Amino acid sequence: MPPEAELRSCDLILSGGTILTLDAADAVFADGAIAVLGRHIVAIGPREAVEAAWTAPRRMECTGRLLMPGLVNVHNHTPLMITRGMIEDLGFAPMFTPGIPQGHRLSEDEAGILARLGVYEMLRNGCTTIVDFYRYPQALARAHAELGSRAVIAGRVHDADPEELTRGRYVYEPGLARETIRENADLVERFDGYDVGRIRCDWAPHAPDTCSDACLREVAEMARGHAGNVHTHLCQSPVEVEQVHSRSGLTPPQALEAAGLLDPRLIAAHCIHVDPRDYARMGAAGIAMAYTPIGNAKTGRIAPVLDLAEAGIGITLCTDTFSGDLFEAMRWAVAMQRIRSADGFVLDARTALRWATQAGAERLGLGDAVGALTTGRRADILIMDMETPGLAPVIDGYGILVWSANGANVRSVIVDGRLVIEDGRLTTADGPALVREAQAVAERLWAAAGRRPVTRRTAA
Ligand SMILES: [Zn+2]
C-alpha cells in the first residue's frame, strides 16, 4: 500500500457492499468501493484497490448494501399527481376525463407544489434521471433544480381545447398552440443546461390528436435546431387513432412523419394501438418508445413491445407519474409481455434493468454520463438495503431487483455526486412538508371539483 501522501483526494468514498455496475461487461464487485470527486465517479472497483489509491473527507460504510446505477424514468408529468388514486377508476387519461381537477386549471404555484411531490417520490424510489413535461414547465424545472434530481423538462404543446376534450370534442385553437409553444420556448431559453447540464430542456407536443397537423409542424420547426429529444404520446387510445384518421386519413405515426417528427430524437409513450403496418415505418425512423406497463394495465391494454423492439424501436421504461416506483414497473414490464406473448416465457430481469437504466440514458443522449457505474460517468448511485427481507437472497442480483425489490428498499440516493436521499430522508428540502403542501392543494382542488376528501370533516 502506498504511503498516505501518495493517496489522491476525492470528496466521497462509498466503501464496502456489493456493486452491480450494469456496465457493458456487467462487472460486479462483491466487496467494492466507489470514489466520487465533484459530480463524477473517479474510481470504482474492489474496496482494497480503491482505498489504496484514494482518500476523502467523507466515507460512507456500505457493507450490507447493494449499489447500482440510478434509474432513468423517461416519461412523467409531475403535476398530474393531483389525479393519482382517483383517475385510475375514471378514465384513460386525465385530459379526457370530466369531473376532475384538470391540469390547465392549476395555478403555476399549485403545479409547482404537486411537481415537488412527484419529484420527491421518484427520488425516494431511486429514479435519478427523470423526464417531466407539463404546463408551467418552469415550475417543474424549479422543483427538479431544488430537490436535486437530474431532469429533462419540456412544456406541453397542444392546440386542442382541453375543456372541449372532456366533452368528447376536438376543437383546435391556434391561440393555444402559440401560447404553449411560447411556454416551451421560454423554458428552453431559461433552464436548458442549468447546473452544468443537470437540467436539460426539450420539446413535447402532447399527442397527434391533441395537436393539429399545423401545430405538429410548428413544433417540428421549433425543435429542428435543438440537440435534445422530442417527447410525445403516441397511439395511446382508439379515440386518438380515430381522430387523426378522420382529420387526415393518416395513422398517428404517419401524421408525426408528415409533420417531420418521426425521427431518432422521438420518444413516444404508450404505443398501444399501433397499426402493425406502421411497425416497420417506426423502426426505420429510429424512434424510441417509453413503455408504460402499469399505465397500460390500468386501462386493460398491453403495448406490443416485443413486436416494436423487433422492428427496431428502442425500448425505455417509465412510470408516467402515477407511481414513482420503477422497480415495480420493471416487474410489470416483463410480466405483461409474458401475458401477451404466444410464447409465454419471454424477456428476463437483466433486459428490464437495461430498459430502466442504460437504454433510457442512451435515448436521452446521456449514455456516456449515466445508466451504469463506470469511471468518468456522473455519480448517480443508489444504495439499496440488502438486510431487508424483500431484497434477499442476492444471487445474480438482477433477478431479485426486478422480481422482488421495490422503491422502499432504496436507502440513499446520490445524484451528480450529491447525497439527495440519506437513509430514506430527503436532504434538499423538508420531505414531509412537501407531502402536506401537496395534500392541501389536492384537497382544495378536488373539493372544488365536487369531491369531498375523506380527510375533511365538511365540504369546502
Ligand atoms: Zn404521459
XYZ file of N, CA, C and O in Angstrom, residues 31-223:
772
model
N -17.025 -6.907 -2.775
C -16.678 -6.029 -1.649
C -16.009 -4.815 -2.291
O -14.800 -4.698 -2.308
N -16.847 -3.938 -2.844
C -16.336 -2.886 -3.708
C -16.267 -1.531 -3.046
O -16.592 -1.373 -1.866
N -15.844 -0.563 -3.831
C -15.836 0.834 -3.372
C -15.934 1.741 -4.585
O -15.544 1.364 -5.694
N -16.477 2.925 -4.332
C -16.608 3.938 -5.386
C -16.061 5.244 -4.839
O -16.445 5.676 -3.737
N -15.154 5.881 -5.597
C -14.644 7.200 -5.221
C -15.339 8.249 -6.078
O -15.421 8.101 -7.303
N -15.850 9.291 -5.424
C -16.595 10.348 -6.109
C -15.856 11.664 -5.914
O -15.528 12.048 -4.783
N -15.604 12.348 -7.026
C -14.987 13.675 -6.957
C -15.885 14.645 -7.707
O -16.143 14.456 -8.897
N -16.363 15.660 -7.002
C -17.307 16.590 -7.627
C -18.543 15.834 -8.072
O -19.165 15.136 -7.291
N -18.832 15.927 -9.360
C -20.043 15.283 -9.887
C -19.775 13.907 -10.487
O -20.690 13.283 -11.017
N -18.520 13.461 -10.457
C -18.141 12.267 -11.212
C -17.635 11.112 -10.350
O -17.127 11.319 -9.249
N -17.744 9.908 -10.914
C -17.083 8.728 -10.354
C -15.637 8.772 -10.860
O -15.408 8.830 -12.069
N -14.667 8.770 -9.948
C -13.265 8.788 -10.387
C -12.603 7.429 -10.201
O -11.524 7.197 -10.751
N -13.220 6.556 -9.435
C -12.675 5.198 -9.314
C -13.781 4.269 -8.842
O -14.648 4.655 -8.047
N -13.754 3.049 -9.352
C -14.707 2.026 -8.916
C -14.005 0.683 -9.049
O -13.266 0.457 -10.012
N -14.177 -0.177 -8.064
C -13.511 -1.472 -8.137
C -13.528 -2.153 -6.781
O -14.321 -1.801 -5.900
N -12.641 -3.150 -6.605
C -12.542 -3.806 -5.304
C -12.188 -2.783 -4.226
O -11.393 -1.869 -4.483
N -12.735 -2.950 -3.037
C -12.545 -1.970 -1.970
C -11.050 -1.711 -1.708
O -10.627 -0.545 -1.622
N -10.277 -2.783 -1.624
C -8.845 -2.618 -1.311
C -8.147 -1.729 -2.326
O -7.363 -0.851 -1.968
N -8.448 -1.955 -3.597
C -7.763 -1.200 -4.655
C -8.150 0.275 -4.603
O -7.298 1.164 -4.711
N -9.463 0.552 -4.425
C -9.917 1.954 -4.413
C -9.370 2.671 -3.180
O -8.858 3.800 -3.265
N -9.426 1.988 -2.030
C -8.986 2.654 -0.798
C -7.464 2.781 -0.720
O -6.952 3.607 0.040
N -6.754 1.983 -1.514
C -5.290 2.112 -1.558
C -4.873 3.325 -2.378
O -3.737 3.788 -2.285
N -5.785 3.836 -3.187
C -5.414 4.925 -4.099
C -6.081 6.252 -3.760
O -5.611 7.309 -4.175
N -7.198 6.206 -3.013
C -7.992 7.427 -2.802
C -8.259 7.673 -1.326
O -8.418 6.745 -0.545
N -8.349 8.962 -0.991
C -8.770 9.353 0.350
C -9.836 10.438 0.209
O -9.857 11.169 -0.786
N -10.721 10.532 1.214
C -11.801 11.523 1.129
C -12.191 11.971 2.525
O -12.099 11.190 3.479
N -12.653 13.219 2.653
C -13.119 13.688 3.960
C -14.387 12.969 4.416
O -14.690 12.922 5.599
N -15.134 12.412 3.431
C -16.365 11.705 3.814
C -16.328 10.279 3.283
O -16.025 10.041 2.116
N -16.661 9.353 4.162
C -16.666 7.952 3.785
C -17.989 7.368 4.259
O -18.390 7.562 5.405
N -18.689 6.661 3.355
C -19.940 6.002 3.757
C -19.702 4.500 3.772
O -19.316 3.917 2.759
N -19.958 3.911 4.914
C -19.805 2.461 5.048
C -21.006 1.790 4.365
O -22.152 2.070 4.724
N -20.738 0.958 3.386
C -21.821 0.351 2.593
C -21.899 -1.164 2.735
O -22.567 -1.826 1.926
N -21.221 -1.718 3.731
C -21.334 -3.161 3.953
C -22.811 -3.488 4.226
O -23.487 -2.759 4.943
N -23.292 -4.556 3.606
C -24.721 -4.908 3.764
C -25.615 -4.133 2.799
O -26.833 -4.199 2.887
N -24.981 -3.415 1.894
C -25.748 -2.649 0.897
C -25.481 -3.186 -0.507
O -24.430 -3.780 -0.771
N -26.427 -2.913 -1.398
C -26.254 -3.218 -2.819
C -26.208 -1.876 -3.541
O -27.130 -1.064 -3.403
N -25.143 -1.638 -4.293
C -25.001 -0.367 -5.004
C -25.272 -0.582 -6.490
O -24.797 -1.571 -7.075
N -26.009 0.312 -7.071
C -26.346 0.186 -8.502
C -26.567 1.576 -9.090
O -26.689 2.551 -8.348
N -26.625 1.676 -10.432
C -26.847 2.992 -11.039
C -28.252 3.515 -10.739
O -29.192 2.719 -10.589
N -28.401 4.821 -10.678
C -29.723 5.437 -10.536
C -30.584 5.083 -11.741
O -30.084 4.830 -12.835
N -31.905 5.038 -11.522
C -32.837 4.634 -12.578
C -33.225 5.826 -13.458
O -33.215 6.971 -13.008
N -33.571 5.498 -14.691
C -33.903 6.527 -15.698
C -35.382 6.375 -16.054
O -35.771 5.387 -16.674
N -36.187 7.324 -15.644
C -37.644 7.265 -15.790
C -38.044 8.250 -16.887
O -38.080 9.460 -16.658
N -38.336 7.743 -18.091
C -38.326 8.594 -19.285
C -39.630 9.312 -19.639
O -39.698 9.954 -20.692
N -40.651 9.248 -18.783
C -41.892 9.938 -19.174
C -42.773 10.172 -17.940
O -43.281 9.222 -17.346
N -42.909 11.441 -17.564
C -43.737 11.808 -16.398
C -44.323 13.198 -16.566
O -43.841 13.989 -17.374
N -45.363 13.463 -15.772
C -45.970 14.802 -15.717
C -46.292 15.041 -14.244
O -47.404 14.759 -13.795
N -45.316 15.515 -13.485
C -45.474 15.516 -12.024
C -46.722 16.251 -11.492
O -47.290 15.783 -10.500
N -47.200 17.358 -12.122
C -48.413 17.980 -11.550
C -49.634 17.067 -11.612
O -50.609 17.276 -10.884
N -49.594 16.031 -12.469
C -50.737 15.104 -12.538
C -50.864 14.231 -11.300
O -51.804 13.437 -11.183
N -49.943 14.396 -10.353
C -50.134 13.756 -9.052
C -51.494 14.128 -8.482
O -52.050 13.404 -7.660
N -52.045 15.268 -8.920
C -53.357 15.715 -8.442
C -54.436 14.649 -8.682
O -55.408 14.570 -7.937
N -54.263 13.817 -9.718
C -55.313 12.844 -10.046
C -54.995 11.430 -9.567
O -55.812 10.525 -9.715
N -53.815 11.250 -8.991
C -53.434 9.882 -8.592
C -54.403 9.317 -7.554
O -54.822 10.000 -6.633
N -54.712 8.054 -7.718
C -55.617 7.405 -6.763
C -57.081 7.671 -7.063
O -57.965 7.132 -6.394
N -57.345 8.508 -8.081
C -58.730 8.830 -8.440
C -58.995 8.538 -9.917
O -60.027 7.983 -10.281
N -58.027 8.929 -10.789
C -58.242 8.786 -12.229
C -58.314 7.325 -12.656
O -58.992 6.972 -13.620
N -57.630 6.458 -11.896
C -57.492 5.061 -12.332
C -58.839 4.361 -12.546
O -58.952 3.470 -13.379
N -59.858 4.759 -11.783
C -61.169 4.130 -11.927
C -62.125 4.969 -12.774
O -63.294 4.633 -12.908
N -61.603 6.089 -13.325
C -62.498 7.014 -14.019
C -62.301 7.081 -15.526
O -63.263 7.147 -16.286
N -61.032 7.122 -15.963
C -60.816 7.314 -17.394
C -59.395 6.966 -17.767
O -58.566 6.714 -16.907
N -59.105 6.982 -19.085
C -57.774 6.521 -19.504
C -56.721 7.606 -19.365
O -55.542 7.331 -19.233
N -57.115 8.877 -19.421
C -56.154 9.963 -19.252
C -56.888 11.166 -18.679
O -58.031 11.440 -19.060
N -56.268 11.880 -17.748
C -56.945 12.996 -17.099
C -57.512 14.005 -18.088
O -58.622 14.503 -17.913
N -56.757 14.277 -19.167
C -57.155 15.322 -20.104
C -58.510 15.048 -20.760
O -59.168 15.953 -21.241
N -58.911 13.768 -20.803
C -60.151 13.398 -21.478
C -61.280 13.066 -20.483
O -62.330 12.580 -20.882
N -61.007 13.270 -19.205
C -61.944 12.791 -18.191
C -62.667 13.955 -17.515
O -62.018 14.811 -16.916
N -63.997 14.003 -17.625
C -64.729 15.094 -16.981
C -64.798 14.927 -15.455
O -64.600 13.830 -14.935
N -65.047 16.017 -14.766
C -65.323 15.964 -13.320
C -64.098 15.816 -12.450
O -64.208 15.439 -11.281
N -62.908 16.083 -12.980
C -61.708 16.009 -12.146
C -60.954 17.343 -12.242
O -61.175 18.100 -13.171
N -60.073 17.619 -11.280
C -59.285 18.852 -11.384
C -58.347 18.746 -12.589
O -57.472 17.887 -12.611
N -58.559 19.554 -13.594
C -57.753 19.484 -14.821
C -56.461 20.290 -14.662
O -56.446 21.337 -14.024
N -55.424 19.775 -15.304
C -54.118 20.424 -15.223
C -54.148 21.882 -15.634
O -53.490 22.720 -15.027
N -54.931 22.192 -16.673
C -54.920 23.577 -17.160
C -55.640 24.517 -16.189
O -55.616 25.717 -16.371
N -56.270 23.941 -15.175
C -56.900 24.822 -14.172
C -55.993 25.042 -12.969
O -56.333 25.812 -12.065
N -54.866 24.361 -12.908
C -53.923 24.589 -11.808
C -53.264 25.948 -11.988
O -53.025 26.378 -13.108
N -52.933 26.589 -10.878
C -52.092 27.781 -10.970
C -50.643 27.316 -11.075
O -50.334 26.145 -10.809
N -49.756 28.228 -11.433
C -48.346 27.843 -11.533
C -47.816 27.399 -10.165
O -47.041 26.441 -10.076
N -48.263 28.071 -9.113
C -47.834 27.687 -7.754
C -48.294 26.272 -7.415
O -47.553 25.470 -6.850
N -49.558 25.993 -7.738
C -50.100 24.655 -7.445
C -49.365 23.587 -8.247
O -49.038 22.512 -7.720
N -49.072 23.885 -9.526
C -48.317 22.932 -10.357
C -46.953 22.665 -9.715
O -46.486 21.524 -9.672
N -46.326 23.717 -9.196
C -45.009 23.571 -8.583
C -45.061 22.717 -7.320
O -44.185 21.883 -7.080
N -46.095 22.899 -6.516
C -46.232 22.134 -5.264
C -46.456 20.646 -5.571
O -45.857 19.760 -4.953
N -47.299 20.370 -6.576
C -47.538 18.973 -6.961
C -46.303 18.370 -7.621
O -45.991 17.190 -7.424
N -45.576 19.185 -8.394
C -44.343 18.701 -9.034
C -43.338 18.271 -7.970
O -42.661 17.244 -8.116
N -43.254 19.036 -6.884
C -42.286 18.672 -5.840
C -42.658 17.339 -5.191
O -41.785 16.544 -4.841
N -43.955 17.089 -5.030
C -44.367 15.771 -4.517
C -43.893 14.664 -5.470
O -43.313 13.659 -5.036
N -44.134 14.868 -6.763
C -43.744 13.856 -7.749
C -42.243 13.629 -7.788
O -41.774 12.487 -7.830
N -41.478 14.711 -7.768
C -40.014 14.583 -7.826
C -39.507 13.893 -6.557
O -38.657 12.989 -6.625
N -40.033 14.312 -5.424
C -39.637 13.696 -4.148
C -39.901 12.192 -4.197
O -39.042 11.377 -3.847
N -41.086 11.807 -4.650
C -41.414 10.386 -4.672
C -40.468 9.600 -5.590
O -39.977 8.525 -5.236
N -40.221 10.159 -6.766
C -39.344 9.430 -7.709
C -37.926 9.316 -7.162
O -37.307 8.252 -7.257
N -37.402 10.393 -6.584
C -36.065 10.318 -5.988
C -36.027 9.274 -4.875
O -35.118 8.449 -4.797
N -37.040 9.317 -4.034
C -37.122 8.400 -2.895
C -37.130 6.940 -3.353
O -36.661 6.049 -2.666
N -37.676 6.719 -4.562
C -37.750 5.372 -5.133
C -36.574 5.050 -6.053
O -36.588 4.027 -6.740
N -35.578 5.922 -6.106
C -34.362 5.590 -6.851
C -34.302 6.070 -8.290
O -33.392 5.684 -9.023
N -35.265 6.896 -8.710
C -35.183 7.463 -10.064
C -34.310 8.711 -9.989
O -34.684 9.692 -9.338
N -33.163 8.687 -10.658
C -32.248 9.829 -10.584
C -32.318 10.691 -11.835
O -32.012 11.869 -11.792
N -32.700 10.090 -12.983
C -32.909 10.861 -14.216
C -34.389 10.778 -14.559
O -34.938 9.682 -14.720
N -35.017 11.939 -14.655
C -36.474 11.981 -14.778
C -36.877 12.897 -15.936
O -36.467 14.057 -15.970
N -37.643 12.356 -16.881
C -38.232 13.211 -17.916
C -39.588 13.676 -17.388
O -40.388 12.867 -16.917
N -39.830 14.976 -17.461
C -41.031 15.552 -16.853
C -41.539 16.661 -17.766
O -40.796 17.594 -18.061
N -42.770 16.531 -18.251
C -43.290 17.642 -19.061
C -44.766 17.892 -18.808
O -45.562 16.980 -18.647
N -45.085 19.194 -18.766
C -46.452 19.603 -18.478
C -46.564 21.098 -18.695
O -45.602 21.758 -19.080
N -47.765 21.628 -18.413
C -47.913 23.085 -18.411
C -47.070 23.659 -17.283
O -46.727 22.973 -16.344
N -46.785 24.939 -17.339
C -45.902 25.603 -16.369
C -44.584 24.842 -16.217
O -44.168 24.510 -15.106
N -43.923 24.560 -17.328
C -42.698 23.737 -17.235
C -41.603 24.382 -16.382
O -40.767 23.657 -15.830
N -41.624 25.710 -16.259
C -40.584 26.322 -15.419
C -40.804 25.976 -13.944
O -39.848 25.892 -13.170
N -42.061 25.750 -13.564
C -42.331 25.310 -12.183
C -41.761 23.899 -11.980
O -41.231 23.574 -10.911
N -41.854 23.079 -13.019
C -41.288 21.722 -12.945
C -39.761 21.812 -12.829
O -39.139 21.133 -12.006
N -39.187 22.650 -13.683
C -37.722 22.799 -13.683
C -37.236 23.264 -12.313
O -36.222 22.766 -11.805
N -37.958 24.199 -11.714
C -37.555 24.682 -10.381
C -37.626 23.561 -9.340
O -36.780 23.455 -8.457
N -38.655 22.707 -9.448
C -38.793 21.599 -8.491
C -37.595 20.649 -8.603
O -37.010 20.239 -7.597
N -37.210 20.311 -9.834
C -36.062 19.414 -10.023
C -34.760 20.109 -9.623
O -33.878 19.476 -9.031
N -34.656 21.393 -9.951
C -33.438 22.134 -9.599
C -33.267 22.128 -8.082
O -32.181 21.863 -7.566
N -34.357 22.358 -7.372
C -34.309 22.472 -5.909
C -34.071 21.116 -5.235
O -33.249 21.001 -4.323
N -34.758 20.078 -5.699
C -34.694 18.806 -4.978
C -33.491 17.957 -5.383
O -33.158 16.995 -4.698
N -32.838 18.296 -6.494
C -31.555 17.659 -6.798
C -31.581 16.536 -7.809
O -30.566 15.866 -8.014
N -32.715 16.304 -8.475
C -32.778 15.249 -9.495
C -32.094 15.705 -10.779
O -31.947 16.889 -11.022
N -31.696 14.743 -11.605
C -31.280 15.040 -12.978
C -32.566 15.001 -13.803
O -33.344 14.043 -13.671
N -32.796 16.009 -14.596
C -34.108 16.057 -15.247
C -34.018 16.541 -16.678
O -33.132 17.307 -17.046
N -34.955 16.038 -17.472
C -35.183 16.543 -18.815
C -36.610 17.072 -18.803
O -37.563 16.320 -18.574
N -36.751 18.379 -18.983
C -38.055 19.038 -18.828
C -38.537 19.536 -20.187
O -37.735 19.940 -21.024
N -39.841 19.501 -20.374
C -40.417 20.123 -21.578
C -41.768 20.713 -21.213
O -42.293 20.479 -20.121
N -42.329 21.488 -22.146
C -43.685 22.015 -21.948
C -44.695 20.972 -22.392
O -44.367 19.797 -22.592
N -45.942 21.399 -22.516
C -46.971 20.503 -23.069
C -47.658 21.276 -24.178
O -48.582 22.040 -23.933
N -47.176 21.056 -25.389
C -47.695 21.811 -26.526
C -48.934 21.109 -27.088
O -48.919 19.894 -27.314
N -50.007 21.865 -27.268
C -51.214 21.326 -27.912
C -52.062 22.498 -28.351
O -51.874 23.620 -27.868
N -53.005 22.250 -29.242
C -53.968 23.302 -29.563
C -55.407 22.827 -29.462
O -56.332 23.589 -29.686
N -55.622 21.553 -29.089
C -56.983 21.094 -28.817
C -57.427 21.728 -27.500
O -56.685 21.701 -26.515
N -58.620 22.301 -27.499
C -59.149 22.953 -26.304
C -59.452 21.877 -25.249
O -60.292 21.004 -25.472
N -58.770 21.928 -24.082
C -58.942 20.837 -23.104
C -60.351 20.757 -22.519
O -60.816 19.663 -22.203
N -61.047 21.900 -22.402
C -62.429 21.833 -21.889
C -63.313 21.044 -22.861
O -64.173 20.262 -22.453
N -63.088 21.234 -24.159
C -63.873 20.510 -25.169
C -63.526 19.016 -25.166
O -64.385 18.176 -25.403
N -62.257 18.705 -24.884
C -61.855 17.285 -24.852
C -62.641 16.510 -23.802
O -63.015 15.359 -24.013
N -62.875 17.148 -22.654
C -63.624 16.435 -21.605
C -65.086 16.226 -22.021
O -65.790 15.431 -21.428
N -65.529 16.950 -23.071
C -66.888 16.737 -23.602
C -66.849 15.832 -24.839
O -67.824 15.681 -25.557
N -65.648 15.288 -25.123
C -65.516 14.360 -26.239
C -65.405 15.046 -27.588
O -65.654 14.435 -28.623
N -65.044 16.352 -27.593
C -64.941 17.069 -28.874
C -63.536 17.623 -29.083
O -62.886 18.039 -28.126
N -63.097 17.600 -30.330
C -61.804 18.194 -30.693
C -62.046 19.553 -31.336
O -62.610 19.638 -32.417
N -61.643 20.617 -30.632
C -61.735 21.967 -31.194
C -60.334 22.574 -31.116
O -59.787 22.747 -30.025
N -59.739 22.823 -32.272
C -58.356 23.331 -32.297
C -58.342 24.859 -32.281
O -59.021 25.503 -33.078
N -57.596 25.401 -31.329
C -57.489 26.856 -31.162
C -56.054 27.281 -31.433
O -55.163 26.969 -30.638
N -55.816 28.018 -32.536
C -54.443 28.428 -32.858
C -53.781 29.207 -31.709
O -52.566 29.102 -31.503
N -54.579 29.926 -30.946
C -54.026 30.695 -29.822
C -53.378 29.800 -28.776
O -52.367 30.147 -28.171
N -53.975 28.614 -28.586
C -53.419 27.664 -27.610
C -52.068 27.138 -28.073
O -51.150 26.941 -27.280
N -51.953 26.878 -29.387
C -50.660 26.427 -29.936
C -49.611 27.494 -29.678
O -48.506 27.192 -29.195
N -49.953 28.745 -30.013
C -48.983 29.843 -29.813
C -48.560 29.926 -28.353
O -47.387 30.011 -28.018
N -49.555 29.863 -27.458
C -49.285 30.015 -26.015
C -48.401 28.885 -25.478
O -47.420 29.113 -24.764
N -48.731 27.637 -25.859
C -47.976 26.508 -25.294
C -46.599 26.380 -25.951
O -45.644 25.941 -25.300
N -46.482 26.780 -27.215
C -45.161 26.759 -27.865
C -44.273 27.827 -27.225
O -43.093 27.587 -26.963
N -44.861 28.988 -26.957
C -44.068 30.041 -26.300
C -43.612 29.571 -24.914
O -42.468 29.784 -24.500
N -44.507 28.884 -24.193
C -44.164 28.385 -22.862
C -42.971 27.421 -22.937
O -42.047 27.475 -22.131
N -42.987 26.532 -23.955
C -41.888 25.573 -24.131
C -40.597 26.297 -24.533
O -39.511 26.000 -24.037
N -40.740 27.291 -25.433
C -39.557 28.043 -25.891
C -38.930 28.827 -24.734
O -37.703 28.859 -24.578
N -39.774 29.441 -23.920
C -39.265 30.204 -22.762
C -38.525 29.281 -21.791
O -37.506 29.652 -21.218
N -39.059 28.070 -21.607
C -38.412 27.092 -20.732
C -37.008 26.769 -21.236
O -36.041 26.794 -20.467
N -36.906 26.461 -22.539
C -35.609 26.094 -23.129
C -34.627 27.244 -22.928
O -33.478 27.044 -22.519
N -35.098 28.437 -23.190
C -34.268 29.634 -23.065
C -33.751 29.803 -21.626
O -32.592 30.084 -21.395
N -34.635 29.554 -20.663
C -34.314 29.850 -19.263
C -33.522 28.726 -18.578
O -32.619 28.986 -17.807
N -33.880 27.461 -18.838
C -33.348 26.375 -17.994
C -32.458 25.355 -18.708
O -31.851 24.519 -18.045
N -32.393 25.391 -20.056
C -31.612 24.351 -20.738
C -30.139 24.451 -20.324
O -29.526 25.507 -20.455
N -29.611 23.357 -19.787
C -28.196 23.337 -19.375
C -27.967 23.789 -17.939
O -26.827 23.824 -17.471
N -29.033 24.070 -17.216
C -28.917 24.567 -15.831
C -28.083 23.609 -14.962
O -28.206 22.389 -15.076
N -27.279 24.171 -14.091
C -26.437 23.423 -13.151
C -25.552 22.397 -13.876
O -25.623 21.184 -13.611
N -24.715 22.921 -14.768
C -23.766 22.082 -15.525
C -24.495 20.903 -16.207
O -24.034 19.761 -16.182
N -25.638 21.210 -16.764
C -26.343 20.209 -17.561
C -27.211 19.250 -16.764
O -27.809 18.337 -17.338
N -27.301 19.444 -15.435
C -28.162 18.537 -14.658
C -29.608 18.654 -15.128
O -30.355 17.677 -15.147
N -30.013 19.858 -15.511
C -31.357 20.045 -16.068
C -31.216 20.348 -17.552
O -30.516 21.282 -17.942
N -31.882 19.549 -18.382
C -31.921 19.834 -19.810
C -33.360 20.091 -20.207
O -34.282 19.565 -19.580
N -33.565 20.873 -21.235
C -34.937 21.152 -21.667
C -35.143 20.707 -23.107
O -34.291 20.925 -23.955
N -36.265 20.051 -23.350
C -36.614 19.507 -24.658
C -37.967 20.059 -25.112
O -38.541 20.929 -24.464
N -38.461 19.475 -26.200
C -39.769 19.848 -26.746
C -40.746 18.687 -26.578
O -40.344 17.524 -26.648
N -42.020 19.025 -26.357
C -43.022 17.966 -26.182
C -44.389 18.358 -26.739
O -45.199 18.967 -26.044
N -44.655 17.979 -27.997
C -46.033 18.063 -28.489
C -46.839 16.985 -27.774
O -46.389 15.838 -27.714
N -47.995 17.327 -27.220
C -48.690 16.398 -26.332
C -49.029 15.076 -27.011
O -48.703 14.010 -26.484
N -49.680 15.127 -28.167
C -50.061 13.887 -28.881
C -50.548 14.253 -30.277
O -50.934 15.403 -30.518
N -50.582 13.265 -31.196
C -51.014 13.580 -32.566
C -52.486 13.993 -32.665
O -52.877 14.591 -33.655
N -53.300 13.672 -31.650
C -54.701 14.104 -31.728
C -54.948 15.430 -31.017
O -55.776 16.218 -31.447
N -54.206 15.699 -29.945
C -54.412 16.956 -29.225
C -53.624 18.102 -29.857
O -53.768 19.244 -29.469
N -52.754 17.765 -30.823
C -52.088 18.766 -31.657
C -52.655 18.637 -33.072
O -52.693 17.524 -33.619
N -53.060 19.741 -33.670
C -53.464 19.710 -35.083
C -52.221 19.469 -35.932
O -51.089 19.570 -35.439
N -52.415 19.180 -37.217
C -51.257 18.965 -38.098
C -50.389 20.219 -38.158
O -49.158 20.128 -38.171
N -51.035 21.384 -38.170
C -50.275 22.641 -38.227
C -49.426 22.808 -36.971
O -48.268 23.222 -37.019
N -50.025 22.445 -35.829
C -49.320 22.564 -34.541
C -48.119 21.604 -34.510
O -47.025 21.976 -34.083
N -48.323 20.381 -35.011
C -47.210 19.406 -35.055
C -46.066 19.935 -35.920
O -44.896 19.835 -35.553
N -46.433 20.509 -37.075
C -45.391 21.033 -37.979
C -44.632 22.188 -37.308
O -43.421 22.320 -37.451
N -45.365 22.992 -36.569
C -44.735 24.136 -35.914
C -43.740 23.676 -34.831
O -42.654 24.230 -34.696
N -44.122 22.633 -34.071
C -43.196 22.107 -33.057
C -41.957 21.533 -33.736
O -40.832 21.739 -33.284
N -42.175 20.805 -34.848
C -41.042 20.216 -35.573
C -40.076 21.320 -35.996
O -38.858 21.173 -35.882
N -40.636 22.426 -36.449
C -39.814 23.565 -36.880
C -39.029 24.135 -35.695
O -37.831 24.371 -35.779
N -39.722 24.309 -34.565
C -39.073 24.871 -33.368
C -37.961 23.946 -32.864
O -36.940 24.398 -32.367
N -38.185 22.637 -32.973
C -37.238 21.662 -32.408
C -36.103 21.329 -33.380
O -35.185 20.603 -33.018
